[in-house]
JSON list of C-alpha atoms in Angstrom, two decimals:
[
{"chain": "T", "resi": 13, "resn": "UNK", "atom": "CA", "xyz": [-17.97, -10.82, -7.31]},
{"chain": "T", "resi": 14, "resn": "UNK", "atom": "CA", "xyz": [-18.35, -7.82, -5.05]},
{"chain": "T", "resi": 15, "resn": "UNK", "atom": "CA", "xyz": [-18.51, -4.29, -6.41]},
{"chain": "T", "resi": 16, "resn": "UNK", "atom": "CA", "xyz": [-16.17, -3.31, -3.56]},
{"chain": "T", "resi": 17, "resn": "UNK", "atom": "CA", "xyz": [-13.18, -5.15, -5.07]},
{"chain": "T", "resi": 18, "resn": "UNK", "atom": "CA", "xyz": [-10.12, -2.93, -5.13]},
{"chain": "T", "resi": 19, "resn": "UNK", "atom": "CA", "xyz": [-7.09, -3.45, -7.30]},
{"chain": "T", "resi": 20, "resn": "UNK", "atom": "CA", "xyz": [-4.63, -2.07, -4.78]},
{"chain": "T", "resi": 21, "resn": "UNK", "atom": "CA", "xyz": [-0.91, -2.83, -4.52]},
{"chain": "T", "resi": 22, "resn": "UNK", "atom": "CA", "xyz": [1.17, -2.55, -1.39]},
{"chain": "T", "resi": 23, "resn": "UNK", "atom": "CA", "xyz": [4.58, -1.04, -2.13]},
{"chain": "T", "resi": 24, "resn": "UNK", "atom": "CA", "xyz": [7.23, -1.77, 0.52]},
{"chain": "T", "resi": 25, "resn": "UNK", "atom": "CA", "xyz": [10.83, -0.67, 0.92]},
{"chain": "T", "resi": 26, "resn": "UNK", "atom": "CA", "xyz": [10.25, 2.87, -0.35]},
{"chain": "T", "resi": 27, "resn": "UNK", "atom": "CA", "xyz": [12.93, 5.50, -0.02]},
{"chain": "T", "resi": 28, "resn": "UNK", "atom": "CA", "xyz": [12.23, 8.10, 2.64]},
{"chain": "T", "resi": 29, "resn": "UNK", "atom": "CA", "xyz": [12.08, 10.67, -0.17]},
{"chain": "T", "resi": 30, "resn": "UNK", "atom": "CA", "xyz": [9.54, 8.88, -2.40]},
{"chain": "T", "resi": 31, "resn": "UNK", "atom": "CA", "xyz": [6.42, 10.99, -2.85]},
{"chain": "T", "resi": 32, "resn": "UNK", "atom": "CA", "xyz": [2.91, 10.35, -4.15]},
{"chain": "T", "resi": 33, "resn": "UNK", "atom": "CA", "xyz": [4.03, 11.89, -7.45]},
{"chain": "T", "resi": 34, "resn": "UNK", "atom": "CA", "xyz": [7.00, 9.48, -7.66]},
{"chain": "T", "resi": 35, "resn": "UNK", "atom": "CA", "xyz": [4.71, 6.48, -7.12]},
{"chain": "T", "resi": 36, "resn": "UNK", "atom": "CA", "xyz": [2.27, 7.74, -9.73]},
{"chain": "T", "resi": 37, "resn": "UNK", "atom": "CA", "xyz": [5.07, 8.25, -12.26]},
{"chain": "T", "resi": 38, "resn": "UNK", "atom": "CA", "xyz": [6.49, 4.76, -11.64]},
{"chain": "T", "resi": 39, "resn": "UNK", "atom": "CA", "xyz": [3.16, 2.90, -11.81]},
{"chain": "T", "resi": 40, "resn": "UNK", "atom": "CA", "xyz": [0.91, 4.80, -14.24]},
{"chain": "T", "resi": 41, "resn": "UNK", "atom": "CA", "xyz": [2.51, 3.03, -17.22]},
{"chain": "T", "resi": 42, "resn": "UNK", "atom": "CA", "xyz": [0.63, -0.15, -16.23]},
{"chain": "T", "resi": 43, "resn": "UNK", "atom": "CA", "xyz": [-2.84, 1.36, -16.41]},
{"chain": "T", "resi": 44, "resn": "UNK", "atom": "CA", "xyz": [-5.15, 4.02, -15.07]},
{"chain": "T", "resi": 45, "resn": "UNK", "atom": "CA", "xyz": [-4.37, 4.82, -11.42]},
{"chain": "T", "resi": 46, "resn": "UNK", "atom": "CA", "xyz": [-7.18, 5.78, -9.08]},
{"chain": "T", "resi": 47, "resn": "UNK", "atom": "CA", "xyz": [-4.67, 6.86, -6.45]},
{"chain": "T", "resi": 48, "resn": "UNK", "atom": "CA", "xyz": [-1.01, 6.65, -5.48]},
{"chain": "T", "resi": 49, "resn": "UNK", "atom": "CA", "xyz": [-0.04, 7.30, -1.87]},
{"chain": "T", "resi": 50, "resn": "UNK", "atom": "CA", "xyz": [3.28, 7.19, -0.05]},
{"chain": "T", "resi": 51, "resn": "UNK", "atom": "CA", "xyz": [2.42, 6.83, 3.65]},
{"chain": "T", "resi": 52, "resn": "UNK", "atom": "CA", "xyz": [3.78, 9.28, 6.21]},
{"chain": "T", "resi": 53, "resn": "UNK", "atom": "CA", "xyz": [3.52, 9.15, 10.00]},
{"chain": "T", "resi": 54, "resn": "UNK", "atom": "CA", "xyz": [1.06, 11.84, 11.06]},
{"chain": "T", "resi": 55, "resn": "UNK", "atom": "CA", "xyz": [2.91, 12.68, 14.27]},
{"chain": "T", "resi": 56, "resn": "UNK", "atom": "CA", "xyz": [6.48, 12.91, 12.95]},
{"chain": "T", "resi": 57, "resn": "UNK", "atom": "CA", "xyz": [5.67, 13.59, 9.27]},
{"chain": "T", "resi": 58, "resn": "UNK", "atom": "CA", "xyz": [8.42, 11.10, 8.33]},
{"chain": "T", "resi": 59, "resn": "UNK", "atom": "CA", "xyz": [7.96, 8.51, 5.63]},
{"chain": "T", "resi": 60, "resn": "UNK", "atom": "CA", "xyz": [6.85, 5.08, 6.80]},
{"chain": "T", "resi": 61, "resn": "UNK", "atom": "CA", "xyz": [8.73, 3.43, 3.91]},
{"chain": "T", "resi": 62, "resn": "UNK", "atom": "CA", "xyz": [5.64, 2.01, 2.24]},
{"chain": "T", "resi": 63, "resn": "UNK", "atom": "CA", "xyz": [2.71, 3.10, 0.13]},
{"chain": "T", "resi": 64, "resn": "UNK", "atom": "CA", "xyz": [-0.20, 2.02, -2.02]},
{"chain": "T", "resi": 65, "resn": "UNK", "atom": "CA", "xyz": [-1.26, 2.36, -5.63]},
{"chain": "T", "resi": 66, "resn": "UNK", "atom": "CA", "xyz": [-4.80, 1.58, -6.73]},
{"chain": "T", "resi": 67, "resn": "UNK", "atom": "CA", "xyz": [-5.68, 0.68, -10.30]},
{"chain": "T", "resi": 68, "resn": "UNK", "atom": "CA", "xyz": [-9.07, 0.62, -11.95]},
{"chain": "T", "resi": 69, "resn": "UNK", "atom": "CA", "xyz": [-8.63, -2.93, -13.27]},
{"chain": "T", "resi": 70, "resn": "UNK", "atom": "CA", "xyz": [-7.15, -6.26, -12.27]},
{"chain": "T", "resi": 71, "resn": "UNK", "atom": "CA", "xyz": [-4.81, -6.72, -15.25]},
{"chain": "T", "resi": 72, "resn": "UNK", "atom": "CA", "xyz": [-3.08, -3.38, -14.61]},
{"chain": "T", "resi": 73, "resn": "UNK", "atom": "CA", "xyz": [-2.54, -4.39, -10.97]},
{"chain": "T", "resi": 74, "resn": "UNK", "atom": "CA", "xyz": [-1.18, -7.81, -11.93]},
{"chain": "T", "resi": 75, "resn": "UNK", "atom": "CA", "xyz": [1.14, -6.32, -14.59]},
{"chain": "T", "resi": 76, "resn": "UNK", "atom": "CA", "xyz": [2.49, -3.80, -12.06]},
{"chain": "T", "resi": 77, "resn": "UNK", "atom": "CA", "xyz": [3.16, -6.51, -9.48]},
{"chain": "T", "resi": 78, "resn": "UNK", "atom": "CA", "xyz": [4.96, -8.69, -12.00]},
{"chain": "T", "resi": 79, "resn": "UNK", "atom": "CA", "xyz": [7.06, -5.88, -13.49]},
{"chain": "T", "resi": 80, "resn": "UNK", "atom": "CA", "xyz": [7.88, -3.80, -10.42]},
{"chain": "T", "resi": 81, "resn": "UNK", "atom": "CA", "xyz": [8.45, -6.37, -7.65]},
{"chain": "T", "resi": 82, "resn": "UNK", "atom": "CA", "xyz": [12.12, -6.21, -6.55]},
{"chain": "T", "resi": 83, "resn": "UNK", "atom": "CA", "xyz": [12.87, -3.32, -8.94]},
{"chain": "T", "resi": 84, "resn": "UNK", "atom": "CA", "xyz": [14.75, -0.15, -8.05]},
{"chain": "T", "resi": 85, "resn": "UNK", "atom": "CA", "xyz": [12.75, 2.98, -7.23]},
{"chain": "T", "resi": 86, "resn": "UNK", "atom": "CA", "xyz": [14.56, 6.07, -5.94]},
{"chain": "T", "resi": 87, "resn": "UNK", "atom": "CA", "xyz": [17.63, 4.00, -5.08]},
{"chain": "T", "resi": 88, "resn": "UNK", "atom": "CA", "xyz": [15.79, 1.29, -3.10]},
{"chain": "T", "resi": 89, "resn": "UNK", "atom": "CA", "xyz": [14.67, -2.21, -4.07]},
{"chain": "T", "resi": 90, "resn": "UNK", "atom": "CA", "xyz": [10.91, -2.23, -3.57]},
{"chain": "T", "resi": 91, "resn": "UNK", "atom": "CA", "xyz": [8.48, -5.05, -2.93]},
{"chain": "T", "resi": 92, "resn": "UNK", "atom": "CA", "xyz": [5.15, -4.97, -4.72]},
{"chain": "T", "resi": 93, "resn": "UNK", "atom": "CA", "xyz": [2.24, -7.22, -3.83]},
{"chain": "T", "resi": 94, "resn": "UNK", "atom": "CA", "xyz": [-1.53, -7.19, -3.74]},
{"chain": "T", "resi": 95, "resn": "UNK", "atom": "CA", "xyz": [-2.63, -5.20, -0.70]},
{"chain": "T", "resi": 96, "resn": "UNK", "atom": "CA", "xyz": [-4.50, -7.21, 1.91]},
{"chain": "T", "resi": 97, "resn": "UNK", "atom": "CA", "xyz": [-6.93, -5.50, 4.25]},
{"chain": "T", "resi": 98, "resn": "UNK", "atom": "CA", "xyz": [-6.62, -6.49, 7.90]},
{"chain": "T", "resi": 99, "resn": "UNK", "atom": "CA", "xyz": [-10.36, -6.43, 8.46]},
{"chain": "T", "resi": 100, "resn": "UNK", "atom": "CA", "xyz": [-11.64, -9.83, 9.54]},
{"chain": "T", "resi": 101, "resn": "UNK", "atom": "CA", "xyz": [-8.15, -11.20, 10.11]},
{"chain": "T", "resi": 102, "resn": "UNK", "atom": "CA", "xyz": [-6.87, -13.08, 13.12]},
{"chain": "T", "resi": 103, "resn": "UNK", "atom": "CA", "xyz": [-5.63, -9.84, 14.68]},
{"chain": "T", "resi": 104, "resn": "UNK", "atom": "CA", "xyz": [-8.81, -9.76, 16.79]},
{"chain": "T", "resi": 105, "resn": "UNK", "atom": "CA", "xyz": [-7.49, -12.87, 18.51]},
{"chain": "T", "resi": 106, "resn": "UNK", "atom": "CA", "xyz": [-4.06, -11.34, 19.19]},
{"chain": "T", "resi": 107, "resn": "UNK", "atom": "CA", "xyz": [-4.12, -10.24, 22.83]},
{"chain": "T", "resi": 108, "resn": "UNK", "atom": "CA", "xyz": [-0.91, -8.20, 22.51]},
{"chain": "T", "resi": 109, "resn": "UNK", "atom": "CA", "xyz": [-2.49, -5.71, 20.12]},
{"chain": "T", "resi": 110, "resn": "UNK", "atom": "CA", "xyz": [-4.93, -3.00, 21.10]},
{"chain": "T", "resi": 111, "resn": "UNK", "atom": "CA", "xyz": [-8.38, -3.78, 19.75]},
{"chain": "T", "resi": 112, "resn": "UNK", "atom": "CA", "xyz": [-9.47, -0.18, 19.34]},
{"chain": "T", "resi": 113, "resn": "UNK", "atom": "CA", "xyz": [-7.43, 0.39, 16.17]},
{"chain": "T", "resi": 114, "resn": "UNK", "atom": "CA", "xyz": [-9.59, 1.37, 13.24]},
{"chain": "T", "resi": 115, "resn": "UNK", "atom": "CA", "xyz": [-7.42, 0.80, 10.25]},
{"chain": "T", "resi": 116, "resn": "UNK", "atom": "CA", "xyz": [-7.65, -0.81, 6.88]},
{"chain": "T", "resi": 117, "resn": "UNK", "atom": "CA", "xyz": [-3.94, -1.32, 6.17]},
{"chain": "T", "resi": 118, "resn": "UNK", "atom": "CA", "xyz": [-0.68, -0.63, 7.92]},
{"chain": "T", "resi": 119, "resn": "UNK", "atom": "CA", "xyz": [1.44, -1.71, 10.80]},
{"chain": "T", "resi": 120, "resn": "UNK", "atom": "CA", "xyz": [4.15, -0.72, 13.22]},
{"chain": "T", "resi": 121, "resn": "UNK", "atom": "CA", "xyz": [4.34, 2.94, 14.23]},
{"chain": "T", "resi": 122, "resn": "UNK", "atom": "CA", "xyz": [2.92, 4.11, 10.93]},
{"chain": "T", "resi": 123, "resn": "UNK", "atom": "CA", "xyz": [-0.77, 3.43, 10.99]},
{"chain": "T", "resi": 124, "resn": "UNK", "atom": "CA", "xyz": [-3.00, 4.00, 8.02]},
{"chain": "T", "resi": 125, "resn": "UNK", "atom": "CA", "xyz": [-6.43, 5.03, 9.20]},
{"chain": "T", "resi": 126, "resn": "UNK", "atom": "CA", "xyz": [-7.83, 5.79, 5.79]},
{"chain": "T", "resi": 127, "resn": "UNK", "atom": "CA", "xyz": [-6.29, 5.28, 2.39]}
]
């Protein structure tokens, strides 16, 4: 197993008002969080409607996914799943996408360069 394994969850369907603090509060009950980030568009400073939480162990991540998927957070039903990095994916073969994007996660107008 690689030492670079991350126990990161993708949180989709977030309310526009959900903050890093809100994510931390909702997910810290499952285990020690390394970080909790609601993603905002750098240009407009508006919420992208998704975020990430990173745990320090696999069980905490799995418990959070099981308990929080399709639950209500700030008035919205959220989706919670294991985050999947795009590095090494088939996106390099997709001719419709620019190949100069340097991102780990993200999509659409809201790009995550570094999380």
